[in-house]
mmCIF file of C-alpha atoms and ligand atoms in Angstrom:
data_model
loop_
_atom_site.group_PDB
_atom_site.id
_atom_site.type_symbol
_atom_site.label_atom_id
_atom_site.label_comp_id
_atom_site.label_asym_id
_atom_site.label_seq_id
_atom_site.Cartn_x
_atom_site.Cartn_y
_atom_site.Cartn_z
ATOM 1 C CA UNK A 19 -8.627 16.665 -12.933
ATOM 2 C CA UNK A 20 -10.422 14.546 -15.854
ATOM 3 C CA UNK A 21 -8.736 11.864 -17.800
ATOM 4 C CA UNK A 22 -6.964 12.847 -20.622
ATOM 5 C CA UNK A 23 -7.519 11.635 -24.214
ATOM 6 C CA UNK A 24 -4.027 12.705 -25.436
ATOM 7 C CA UNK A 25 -3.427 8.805 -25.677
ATOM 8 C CA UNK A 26 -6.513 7.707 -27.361
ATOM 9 C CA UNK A 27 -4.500 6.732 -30.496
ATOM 10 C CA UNK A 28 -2.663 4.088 -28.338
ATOM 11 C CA UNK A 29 -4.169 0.855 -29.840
ATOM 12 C CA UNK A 30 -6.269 -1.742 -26.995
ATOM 13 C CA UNK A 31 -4.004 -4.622 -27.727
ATOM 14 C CA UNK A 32 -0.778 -2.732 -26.714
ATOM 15 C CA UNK A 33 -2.304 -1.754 -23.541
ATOM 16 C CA UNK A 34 -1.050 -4.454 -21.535
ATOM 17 C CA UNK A 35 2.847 -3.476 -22.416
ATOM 18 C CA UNK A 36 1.990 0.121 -22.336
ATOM 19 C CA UNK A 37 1.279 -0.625 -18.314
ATOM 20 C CA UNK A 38 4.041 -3.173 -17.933
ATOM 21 C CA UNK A 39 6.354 -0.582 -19.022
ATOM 22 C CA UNK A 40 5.166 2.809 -17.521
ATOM 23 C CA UNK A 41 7.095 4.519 -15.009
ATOM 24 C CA UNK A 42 4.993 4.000 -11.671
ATOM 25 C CA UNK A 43 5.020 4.839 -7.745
ATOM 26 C CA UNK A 44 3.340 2.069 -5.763
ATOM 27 C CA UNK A 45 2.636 3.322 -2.013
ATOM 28 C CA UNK A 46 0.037 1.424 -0.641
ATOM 29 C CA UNK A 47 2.033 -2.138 -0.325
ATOM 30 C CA UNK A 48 2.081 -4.101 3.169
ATOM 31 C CA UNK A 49 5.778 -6.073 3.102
ATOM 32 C CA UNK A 50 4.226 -8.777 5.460
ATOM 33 C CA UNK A 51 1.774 -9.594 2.670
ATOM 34 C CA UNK A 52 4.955 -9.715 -0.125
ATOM 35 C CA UNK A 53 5.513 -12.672 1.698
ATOM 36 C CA UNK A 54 5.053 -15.525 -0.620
ATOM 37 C CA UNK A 55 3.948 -19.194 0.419
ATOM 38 C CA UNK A 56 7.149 -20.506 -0.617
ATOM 39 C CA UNK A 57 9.153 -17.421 1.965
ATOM 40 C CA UNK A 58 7.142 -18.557 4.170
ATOM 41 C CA UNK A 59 8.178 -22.365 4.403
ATOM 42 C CA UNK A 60 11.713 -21.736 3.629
ATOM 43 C CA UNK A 61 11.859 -18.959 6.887
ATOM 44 C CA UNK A 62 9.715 -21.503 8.733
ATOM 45 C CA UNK A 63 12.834 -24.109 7.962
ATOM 46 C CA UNK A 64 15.644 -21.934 8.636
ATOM 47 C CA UNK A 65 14.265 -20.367 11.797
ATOM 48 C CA UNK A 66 12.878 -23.930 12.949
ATOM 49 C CA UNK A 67 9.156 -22.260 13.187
ATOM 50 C CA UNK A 68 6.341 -24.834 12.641
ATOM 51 C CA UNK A 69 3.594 -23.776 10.948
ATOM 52 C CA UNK A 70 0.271 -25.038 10.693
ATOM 53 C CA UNK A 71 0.068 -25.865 6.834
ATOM 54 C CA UNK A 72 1.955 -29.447 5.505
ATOM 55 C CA UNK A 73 3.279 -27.596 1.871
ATOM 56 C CA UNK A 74 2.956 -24.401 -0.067
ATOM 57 C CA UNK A 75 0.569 -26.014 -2.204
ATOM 58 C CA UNK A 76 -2.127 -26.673 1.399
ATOM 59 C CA UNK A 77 -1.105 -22.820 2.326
ATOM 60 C CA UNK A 78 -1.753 -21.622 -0.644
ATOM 61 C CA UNK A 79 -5.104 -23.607 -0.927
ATOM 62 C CA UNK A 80 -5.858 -21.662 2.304
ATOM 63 C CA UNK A 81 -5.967 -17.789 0.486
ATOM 64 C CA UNK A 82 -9.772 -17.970 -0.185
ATOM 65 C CA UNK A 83 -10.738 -15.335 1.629
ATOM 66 C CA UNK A 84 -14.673 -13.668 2.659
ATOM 67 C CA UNK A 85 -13.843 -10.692 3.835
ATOM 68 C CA UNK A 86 -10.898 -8.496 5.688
ATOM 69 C CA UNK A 87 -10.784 -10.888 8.553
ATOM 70 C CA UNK A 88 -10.571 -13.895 7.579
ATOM 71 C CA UNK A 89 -7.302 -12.623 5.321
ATOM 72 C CA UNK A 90 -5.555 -10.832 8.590
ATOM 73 C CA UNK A 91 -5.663 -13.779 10.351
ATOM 74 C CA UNK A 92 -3.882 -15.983 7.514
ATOM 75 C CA UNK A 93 -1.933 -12.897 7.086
ATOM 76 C CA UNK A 94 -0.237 -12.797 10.939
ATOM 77 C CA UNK A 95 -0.293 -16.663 10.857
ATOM 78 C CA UNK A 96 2.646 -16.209 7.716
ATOM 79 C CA UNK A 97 4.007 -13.064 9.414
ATOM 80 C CA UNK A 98 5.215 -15.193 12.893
ATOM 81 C CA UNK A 99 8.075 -17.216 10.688
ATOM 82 C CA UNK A 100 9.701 -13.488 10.855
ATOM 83 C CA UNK A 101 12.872 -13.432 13.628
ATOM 84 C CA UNK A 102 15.664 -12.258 12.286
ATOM 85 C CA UNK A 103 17.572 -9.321 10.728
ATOM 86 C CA UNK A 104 17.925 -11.131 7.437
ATOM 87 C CA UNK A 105 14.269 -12.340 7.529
ATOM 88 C CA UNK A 106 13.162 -8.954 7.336
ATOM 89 C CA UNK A 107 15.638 -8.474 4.642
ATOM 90 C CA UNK A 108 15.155 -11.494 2.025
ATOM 91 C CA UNK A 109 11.495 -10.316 2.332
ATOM 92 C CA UNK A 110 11.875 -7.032 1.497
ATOM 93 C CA UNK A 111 14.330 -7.569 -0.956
ATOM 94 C CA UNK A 112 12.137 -10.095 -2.720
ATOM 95 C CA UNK A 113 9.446 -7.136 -3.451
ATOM 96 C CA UNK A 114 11.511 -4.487 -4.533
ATOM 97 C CA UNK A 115 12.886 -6.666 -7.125
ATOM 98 C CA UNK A 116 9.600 -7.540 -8.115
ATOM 99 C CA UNK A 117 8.635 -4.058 -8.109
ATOM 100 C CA UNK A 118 11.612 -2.953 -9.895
ATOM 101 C CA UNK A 119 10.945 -4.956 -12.915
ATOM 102 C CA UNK A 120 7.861 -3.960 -13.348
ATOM 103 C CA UNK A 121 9.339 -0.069 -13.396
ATOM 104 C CA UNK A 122 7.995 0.806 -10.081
ATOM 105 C CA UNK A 123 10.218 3.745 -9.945
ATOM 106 C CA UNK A 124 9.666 4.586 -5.895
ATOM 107 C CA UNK A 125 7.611 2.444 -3.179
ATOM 108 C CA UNK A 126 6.036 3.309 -0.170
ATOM 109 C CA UNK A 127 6.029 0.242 2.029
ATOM 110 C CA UNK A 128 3.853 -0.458 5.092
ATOM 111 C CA UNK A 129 5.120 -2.362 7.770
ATOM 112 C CA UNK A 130 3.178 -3.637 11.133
ATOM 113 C CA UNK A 131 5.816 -3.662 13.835
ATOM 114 C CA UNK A 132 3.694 -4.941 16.442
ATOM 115 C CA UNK A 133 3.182 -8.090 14.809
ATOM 116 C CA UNK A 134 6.496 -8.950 15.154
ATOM 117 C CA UNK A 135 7.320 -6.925 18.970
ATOM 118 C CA UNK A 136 4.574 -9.065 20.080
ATOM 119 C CA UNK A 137 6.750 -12.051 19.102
ATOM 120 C CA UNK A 138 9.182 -10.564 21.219
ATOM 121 C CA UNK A 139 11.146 -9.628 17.935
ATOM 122 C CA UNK A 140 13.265 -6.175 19.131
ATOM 123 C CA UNK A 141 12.244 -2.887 16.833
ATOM 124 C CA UNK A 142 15.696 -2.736 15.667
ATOM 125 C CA UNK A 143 15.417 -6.031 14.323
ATOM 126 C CA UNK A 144 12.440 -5.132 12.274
ATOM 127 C CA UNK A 145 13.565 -2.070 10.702
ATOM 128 C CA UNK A 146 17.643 -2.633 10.167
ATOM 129 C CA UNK A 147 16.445 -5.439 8.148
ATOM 130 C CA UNK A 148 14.144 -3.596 6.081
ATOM 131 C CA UNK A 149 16.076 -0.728 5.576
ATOM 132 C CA UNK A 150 18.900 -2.883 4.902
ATOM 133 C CA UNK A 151 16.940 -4.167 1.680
ATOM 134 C CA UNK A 152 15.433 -0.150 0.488
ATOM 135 C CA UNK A 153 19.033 1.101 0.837
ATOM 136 C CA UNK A 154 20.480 -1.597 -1.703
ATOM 137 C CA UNK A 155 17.360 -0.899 -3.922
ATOM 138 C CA UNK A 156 18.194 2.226 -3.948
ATOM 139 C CA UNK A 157 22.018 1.506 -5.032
ATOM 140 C CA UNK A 158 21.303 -1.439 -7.031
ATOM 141 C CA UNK A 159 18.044 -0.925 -8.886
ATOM 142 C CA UNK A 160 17.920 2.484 -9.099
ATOM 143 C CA UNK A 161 14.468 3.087 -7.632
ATOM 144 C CA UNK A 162 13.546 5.144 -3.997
ATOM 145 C CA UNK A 163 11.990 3.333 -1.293
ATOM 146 C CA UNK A 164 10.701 4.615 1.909
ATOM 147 C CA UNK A 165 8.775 2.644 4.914
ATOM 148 C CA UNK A 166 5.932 3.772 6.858
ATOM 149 C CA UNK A 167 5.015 2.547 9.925
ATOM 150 C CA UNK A 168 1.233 1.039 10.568
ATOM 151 C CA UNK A 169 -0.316 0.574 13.929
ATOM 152 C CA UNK A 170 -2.321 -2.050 14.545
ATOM 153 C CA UNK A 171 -6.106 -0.935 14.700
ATOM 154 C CA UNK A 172 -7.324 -3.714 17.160
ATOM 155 C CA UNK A 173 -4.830 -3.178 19.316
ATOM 156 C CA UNK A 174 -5.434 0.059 21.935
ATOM 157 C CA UNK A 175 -4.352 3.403 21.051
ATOM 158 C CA UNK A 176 -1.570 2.929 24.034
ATOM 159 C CA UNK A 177 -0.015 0.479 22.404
ATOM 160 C CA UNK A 178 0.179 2.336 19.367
ATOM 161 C CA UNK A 179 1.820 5.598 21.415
ATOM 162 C CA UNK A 180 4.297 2.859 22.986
ATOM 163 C CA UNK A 181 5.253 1.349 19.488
ATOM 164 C CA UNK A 182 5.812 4.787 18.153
ATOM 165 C CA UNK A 183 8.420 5.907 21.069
ATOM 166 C CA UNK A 184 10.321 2.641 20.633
ATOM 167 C CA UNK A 185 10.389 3.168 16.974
ATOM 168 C CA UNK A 186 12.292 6.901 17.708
ATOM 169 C CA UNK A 187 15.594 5.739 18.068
ATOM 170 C CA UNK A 188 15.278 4.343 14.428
ATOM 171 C CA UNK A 189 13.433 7.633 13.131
ATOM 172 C CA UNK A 190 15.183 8.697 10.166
ATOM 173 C CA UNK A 191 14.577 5.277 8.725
ATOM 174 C CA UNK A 192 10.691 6.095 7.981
ATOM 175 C CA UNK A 193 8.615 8.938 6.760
ATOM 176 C CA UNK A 194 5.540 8.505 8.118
ATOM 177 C CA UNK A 195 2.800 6.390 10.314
ATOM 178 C CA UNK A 196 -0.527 4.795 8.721
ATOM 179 C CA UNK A 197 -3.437 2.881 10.053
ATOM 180 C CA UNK A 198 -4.261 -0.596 9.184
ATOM 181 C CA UNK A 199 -5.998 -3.982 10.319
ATOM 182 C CA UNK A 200 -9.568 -4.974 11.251
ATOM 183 C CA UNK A 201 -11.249 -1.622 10.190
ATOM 184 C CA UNK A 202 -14.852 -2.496 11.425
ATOM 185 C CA UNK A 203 -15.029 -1.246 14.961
ATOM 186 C CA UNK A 204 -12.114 0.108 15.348
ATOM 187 C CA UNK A 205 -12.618 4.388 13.829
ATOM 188 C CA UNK A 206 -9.651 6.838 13.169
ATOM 189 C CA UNK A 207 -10.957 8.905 16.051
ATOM 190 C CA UNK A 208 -9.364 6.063 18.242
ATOM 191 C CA UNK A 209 -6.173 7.017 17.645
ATOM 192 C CA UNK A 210 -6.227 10.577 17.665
ATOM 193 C CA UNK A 211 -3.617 11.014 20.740
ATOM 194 C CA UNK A 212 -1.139 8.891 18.184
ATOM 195 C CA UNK A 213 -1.711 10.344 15.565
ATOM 196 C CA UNK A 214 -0.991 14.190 17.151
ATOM 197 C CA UNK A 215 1.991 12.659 18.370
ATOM 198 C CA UNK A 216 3.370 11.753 15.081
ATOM 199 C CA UNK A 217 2.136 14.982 13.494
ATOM 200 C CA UNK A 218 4.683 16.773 16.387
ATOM 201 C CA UNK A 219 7.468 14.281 15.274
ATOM 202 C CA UNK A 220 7.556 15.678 11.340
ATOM 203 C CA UNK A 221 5.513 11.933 10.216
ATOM 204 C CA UNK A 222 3.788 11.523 7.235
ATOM 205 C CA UNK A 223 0.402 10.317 8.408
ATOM 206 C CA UNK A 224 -1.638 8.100 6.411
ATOM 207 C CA UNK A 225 -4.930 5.677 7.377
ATOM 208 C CA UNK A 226 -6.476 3.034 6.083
ATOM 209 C CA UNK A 227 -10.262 4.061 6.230
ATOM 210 C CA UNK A 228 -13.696 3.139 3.739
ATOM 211 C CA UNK A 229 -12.508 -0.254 2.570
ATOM 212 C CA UNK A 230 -14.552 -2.181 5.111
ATOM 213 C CA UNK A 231 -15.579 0.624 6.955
ATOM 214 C CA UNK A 232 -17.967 3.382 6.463
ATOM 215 C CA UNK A 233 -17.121 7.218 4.726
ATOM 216 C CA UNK A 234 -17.720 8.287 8.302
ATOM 217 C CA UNK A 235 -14.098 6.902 8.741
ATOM 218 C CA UNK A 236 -12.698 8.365 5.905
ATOM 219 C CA UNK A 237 -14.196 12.034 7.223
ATOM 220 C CA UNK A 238 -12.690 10.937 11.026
ATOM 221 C CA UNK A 239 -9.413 10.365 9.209
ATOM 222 C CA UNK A 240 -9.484 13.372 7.955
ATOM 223 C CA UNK A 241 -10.510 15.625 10.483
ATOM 224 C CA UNK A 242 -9.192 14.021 13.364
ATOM 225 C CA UNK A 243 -6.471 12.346 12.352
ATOM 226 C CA UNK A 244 -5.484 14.964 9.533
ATOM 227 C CA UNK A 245 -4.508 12.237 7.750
ATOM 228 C CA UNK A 246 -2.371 13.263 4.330
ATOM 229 C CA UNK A 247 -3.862 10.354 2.041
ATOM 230 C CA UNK A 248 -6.288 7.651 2.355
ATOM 231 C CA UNK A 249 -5.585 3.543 1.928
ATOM 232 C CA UNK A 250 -8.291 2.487 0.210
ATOM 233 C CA UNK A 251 -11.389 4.953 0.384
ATOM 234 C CA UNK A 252 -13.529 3.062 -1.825
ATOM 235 C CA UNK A 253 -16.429 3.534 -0.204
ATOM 236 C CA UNK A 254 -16.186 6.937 -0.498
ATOM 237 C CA UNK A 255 -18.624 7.141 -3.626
ATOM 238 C CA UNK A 256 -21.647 6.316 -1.184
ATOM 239 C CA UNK A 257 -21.119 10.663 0.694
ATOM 240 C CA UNK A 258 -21.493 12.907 -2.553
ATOM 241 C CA UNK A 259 -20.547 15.920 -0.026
ATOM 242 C CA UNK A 260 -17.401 13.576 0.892
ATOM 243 C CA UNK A 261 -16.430 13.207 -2.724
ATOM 244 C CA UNK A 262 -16.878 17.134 -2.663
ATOM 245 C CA UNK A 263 -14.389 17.329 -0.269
ATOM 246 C CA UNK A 264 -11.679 14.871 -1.187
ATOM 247 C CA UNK A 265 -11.708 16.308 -4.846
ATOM 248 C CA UNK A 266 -11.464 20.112 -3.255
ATOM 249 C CA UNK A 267 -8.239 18.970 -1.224
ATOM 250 C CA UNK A 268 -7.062 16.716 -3.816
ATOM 251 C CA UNK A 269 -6.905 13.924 -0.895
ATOM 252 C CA UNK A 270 -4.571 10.981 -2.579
ATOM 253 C CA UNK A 271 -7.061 7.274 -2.923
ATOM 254 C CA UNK A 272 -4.271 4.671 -2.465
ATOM 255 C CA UNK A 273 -6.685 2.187 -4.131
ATOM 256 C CA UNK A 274 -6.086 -1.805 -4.274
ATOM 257 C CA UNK A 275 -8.579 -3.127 -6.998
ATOM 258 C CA UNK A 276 -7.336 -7.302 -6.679
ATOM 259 C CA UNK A 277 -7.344 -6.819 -2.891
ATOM 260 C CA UNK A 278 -11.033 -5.588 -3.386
ATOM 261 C CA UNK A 279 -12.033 -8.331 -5.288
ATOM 262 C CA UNK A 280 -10.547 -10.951 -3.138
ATOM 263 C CA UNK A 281 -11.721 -9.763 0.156
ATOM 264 C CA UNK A 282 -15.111 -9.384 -1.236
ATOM 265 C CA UNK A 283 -15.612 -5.500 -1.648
ATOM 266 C CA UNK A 284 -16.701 -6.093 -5.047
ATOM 267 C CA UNK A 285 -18.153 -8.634 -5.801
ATOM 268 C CA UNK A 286 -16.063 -8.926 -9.024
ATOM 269 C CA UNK A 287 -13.710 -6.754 -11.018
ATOM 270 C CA UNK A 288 -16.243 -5.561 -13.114
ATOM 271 C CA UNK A 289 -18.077 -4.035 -10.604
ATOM 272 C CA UNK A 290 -14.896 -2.651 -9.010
ATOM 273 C CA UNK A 291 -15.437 1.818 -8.986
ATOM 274 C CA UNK A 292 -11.334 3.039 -9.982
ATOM 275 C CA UNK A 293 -13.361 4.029 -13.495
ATOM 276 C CA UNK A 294 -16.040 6.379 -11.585
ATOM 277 C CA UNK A 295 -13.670 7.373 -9.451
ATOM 278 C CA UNK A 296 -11.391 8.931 -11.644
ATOM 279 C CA UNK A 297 -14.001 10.078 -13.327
ATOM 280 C CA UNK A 298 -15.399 12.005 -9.903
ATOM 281 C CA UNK A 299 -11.789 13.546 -10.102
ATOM 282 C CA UNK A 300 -10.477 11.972 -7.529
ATOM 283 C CA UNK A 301 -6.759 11.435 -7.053
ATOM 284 C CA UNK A 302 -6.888 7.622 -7.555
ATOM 285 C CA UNK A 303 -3.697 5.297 -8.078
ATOM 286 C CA UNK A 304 -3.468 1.375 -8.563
ATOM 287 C CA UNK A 305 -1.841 -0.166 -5.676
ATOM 288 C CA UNK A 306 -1.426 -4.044 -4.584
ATOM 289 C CA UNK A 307 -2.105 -3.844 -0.782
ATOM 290 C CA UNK A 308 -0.654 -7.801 -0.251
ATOM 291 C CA UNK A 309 0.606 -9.222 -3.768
ATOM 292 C CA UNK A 310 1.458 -12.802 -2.447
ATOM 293 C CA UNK A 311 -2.297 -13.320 -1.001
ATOM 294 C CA UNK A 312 -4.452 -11.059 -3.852
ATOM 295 C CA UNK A 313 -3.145 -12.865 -7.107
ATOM 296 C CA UNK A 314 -0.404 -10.259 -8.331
ATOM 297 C CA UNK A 315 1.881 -7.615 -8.094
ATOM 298 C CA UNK A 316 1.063 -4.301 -9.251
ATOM 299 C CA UNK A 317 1.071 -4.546 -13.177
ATOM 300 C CA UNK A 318 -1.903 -7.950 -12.546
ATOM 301 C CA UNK A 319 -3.608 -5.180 -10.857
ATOM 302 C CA UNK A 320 -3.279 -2.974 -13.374
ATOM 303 C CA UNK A 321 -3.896 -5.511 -16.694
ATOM 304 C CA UNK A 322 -6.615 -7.150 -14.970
ATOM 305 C CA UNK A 323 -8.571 -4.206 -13.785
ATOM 306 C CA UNK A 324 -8.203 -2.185 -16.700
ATOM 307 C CA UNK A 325 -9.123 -5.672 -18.752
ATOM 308 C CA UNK A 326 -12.287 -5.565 -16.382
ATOM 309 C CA UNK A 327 -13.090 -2.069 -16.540
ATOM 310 C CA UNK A 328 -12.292 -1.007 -20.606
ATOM 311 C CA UNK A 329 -9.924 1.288 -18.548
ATOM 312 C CA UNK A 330 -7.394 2.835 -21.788
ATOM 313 C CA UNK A 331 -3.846 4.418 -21.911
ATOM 314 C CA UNK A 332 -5.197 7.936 -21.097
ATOM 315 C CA UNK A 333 -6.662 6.561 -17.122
ATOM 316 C CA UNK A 334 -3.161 4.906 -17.278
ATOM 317 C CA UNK A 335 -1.373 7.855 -18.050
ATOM 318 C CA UNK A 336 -3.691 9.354 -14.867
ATOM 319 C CA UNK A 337 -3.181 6.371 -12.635
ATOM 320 C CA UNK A 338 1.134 6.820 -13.467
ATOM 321 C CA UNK A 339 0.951 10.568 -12.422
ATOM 322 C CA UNK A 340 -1.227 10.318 -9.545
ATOM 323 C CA UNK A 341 0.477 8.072 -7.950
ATOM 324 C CA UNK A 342 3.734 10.519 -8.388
ATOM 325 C CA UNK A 343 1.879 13.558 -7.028
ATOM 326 C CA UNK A 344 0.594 11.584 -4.366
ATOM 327 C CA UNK A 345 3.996 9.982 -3.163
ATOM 328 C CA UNK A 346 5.846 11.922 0.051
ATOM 329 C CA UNK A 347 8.948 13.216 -2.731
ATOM 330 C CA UNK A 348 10.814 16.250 -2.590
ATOM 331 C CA UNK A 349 10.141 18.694 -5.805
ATOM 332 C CA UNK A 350 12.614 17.595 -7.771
ATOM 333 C CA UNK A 351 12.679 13.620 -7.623
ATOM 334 C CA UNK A 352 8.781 14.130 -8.014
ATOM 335 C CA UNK A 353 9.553 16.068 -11.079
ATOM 336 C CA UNK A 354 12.149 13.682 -12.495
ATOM 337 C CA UNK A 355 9.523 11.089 -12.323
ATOM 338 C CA UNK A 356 6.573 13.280 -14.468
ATOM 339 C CA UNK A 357 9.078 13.906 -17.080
ATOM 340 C CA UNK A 358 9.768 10.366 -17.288
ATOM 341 C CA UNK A 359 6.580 9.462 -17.239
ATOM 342 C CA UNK A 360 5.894 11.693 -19.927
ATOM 343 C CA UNK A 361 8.436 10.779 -22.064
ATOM 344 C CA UNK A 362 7.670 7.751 -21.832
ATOM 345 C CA UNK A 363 3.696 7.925 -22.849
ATOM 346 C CA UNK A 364 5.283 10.626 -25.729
ATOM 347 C CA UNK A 365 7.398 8.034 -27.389
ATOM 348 C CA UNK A 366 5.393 4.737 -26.837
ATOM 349 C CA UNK A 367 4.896 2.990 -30.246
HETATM 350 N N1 LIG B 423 -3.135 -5.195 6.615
HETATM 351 C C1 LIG B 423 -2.687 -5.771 5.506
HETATM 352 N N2 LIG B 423 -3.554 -5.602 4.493
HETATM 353 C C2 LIG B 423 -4.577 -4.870 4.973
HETATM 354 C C3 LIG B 423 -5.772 -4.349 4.425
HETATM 355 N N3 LIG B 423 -6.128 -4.547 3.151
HETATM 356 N N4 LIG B 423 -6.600 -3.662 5.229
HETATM 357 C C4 LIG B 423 -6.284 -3.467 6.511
HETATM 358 N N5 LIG B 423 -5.170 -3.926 7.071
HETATM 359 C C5 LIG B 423 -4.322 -4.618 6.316
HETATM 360 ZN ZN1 LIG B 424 -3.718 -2.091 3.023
#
């Protein structure tokens, strides 16, 4: 799978609308972290939470972040103005319009239920509100949208098997589990019990692995988890027999280049690896991980990286139909979405 050069007569300047415009699948996208400073105080308000930040302005001042840690806990401190139905809904509804305007054509969207069960926030709670908002996305702005449910990594693989059976009444609302917090520490192989279980159920399984953590986590996903894609997977460039093996299976890199950057994986943009890894021939796509704490939605991801990289329209054209092969579609919607994608490179002027 090499990058084509079909597009090379797409001029530099019109890059940035060429990516604004293209048809695109985003499916590595935590909802909690499409919560945006001012969500946050106007839930805090209407739920009578108090939070530990005077204005938007001092929480926003607060996103400087060193590494995956010091984000997550920022990132559950916004989380906990979360109670209600509709809370769950205003957020989710706030991203897919976002997303929809920048033609994301079908999401796949994270959520951490145990953040919020914790809270003593019921399940039902958590995911009528969400699906509430990807069922009127679907009628209303014409795009798919499917949630996937994320255990919490520091928490203890019985907690994870307990979230999953209260999640069951509520099954058909999500296609899949994933794998995400505090990566260091905490391997795949810790959750292989959960993970079987989910594989029995029909899930979609998914883990975050080799953002933080080492490709020994991206094999353990893999092979013990038998994970379907992986979040991240950066680091997977450092195991040449691991690249071997991801490009053999095709295994989908659900990469987040301004989530990277800002939790100190690269030092800067310019050093980030999406270039070398589609050049490897991996199956890389652009994702935004948490848009309201990494500086942008998907499109900044994609006009600043490819800004930092000298990325053109034929990785873009790569990036767009990855990240439809990748996504958990049946034949034909995934099909609907190459030939628009094509048609859309085709008659670009
Ligand atoms: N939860 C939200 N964003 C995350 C990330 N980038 N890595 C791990 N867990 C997360
Ligand atoms: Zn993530």
């Amino acid at each position: 799978m090499t990058t084509t050069n079909r597009f090379a007569h797409i001029p530099r300047e019109r890059l940035p609308a060429l990516l604004q415009g293209m048809p695109k699948a985003e499916l590595h996208i935590h909802i909690e972290g499409s919560l945006e400073p001012e969500l946050i105080f106007k839930l805090a308000q209407r739920n009578g939470v108090s939070l530990g930040y005077p204005s938007v302005e001092a929480l926003r001042a607060a996103y400087a972040f060193t590494d995956l840690q010091s984000f997550l806990d920022i990132y559950y401190a916004g989380a906990s103005v979360l109670l209600k139905e509709a809370d769950f809904h205003d957020m989710a509804w706030a991203y897919l319009t976002k997303a929809a305007a920048e033609n994301v054509r079908h999401a796949e969207i994270f959520f951490d239920p145990q953040t919020h069960t914790a809270r003593g926030v019921p399940m039902e709670t958590v995911i009528k509100g969400l699906t509430s908002a990807t069922s009127k996305a679907r009628r209303e702005l014409g795009m798919s949208a499917e949630l996937i449910l994320c255990f919490l990594r520091h928490l203890s693989e019985d907690e994870a098997l307990e979230t999953l059976e209260q999640a069951l009444p509520y099954r058909e609302h999500f296609i899949g589990v994933g794998l995400d917090s505090s990566e260091r520490g905490h391997p795949p192989e810790k959750f292989e019990r959960a993970f079987s279980r989910a594989r029995e159920l029909g899930l979609h399984l998914v883990a975050h692995a080799g953002e933080e953590g080492p490709p020994e986590y991206i094999w353990n996903a893999l092979d013990v988890l038998k994970v379907e894609r992986i979040d991240h997977g950066v680091r997977c460039l450092e195991d040449p027999e691991l690249v071997a093996r991801l490009v053999r299976d095709e295994v989908p890199l659900t990469v987040c280049p301004l989530s990277n950057q800002k939790l100190c994986v690269f030092p800067d943009l310019r050093d980030h690896n999406l270039g070398k890894l589609l050049e490897a021939g991996l199956k890389a796509m652009v994702n935004s991980d948490d848009p309201a704490y990494f500086g942008g939605y998907l499109n900044q991801n994609f006009t600043d990286t490819f800004g930092a990289l000298g990325l053109g329209a034929g990785q873009a054209w790569q990036l767009a139909r990855n990240s439809f092969e990748a996504a958990f579609l049946d034949t034909p919607a995934r099909e609907r979405y190459l030939a628009e994608l094509d048609a859309y490179f085709e008659g670009f002027q």
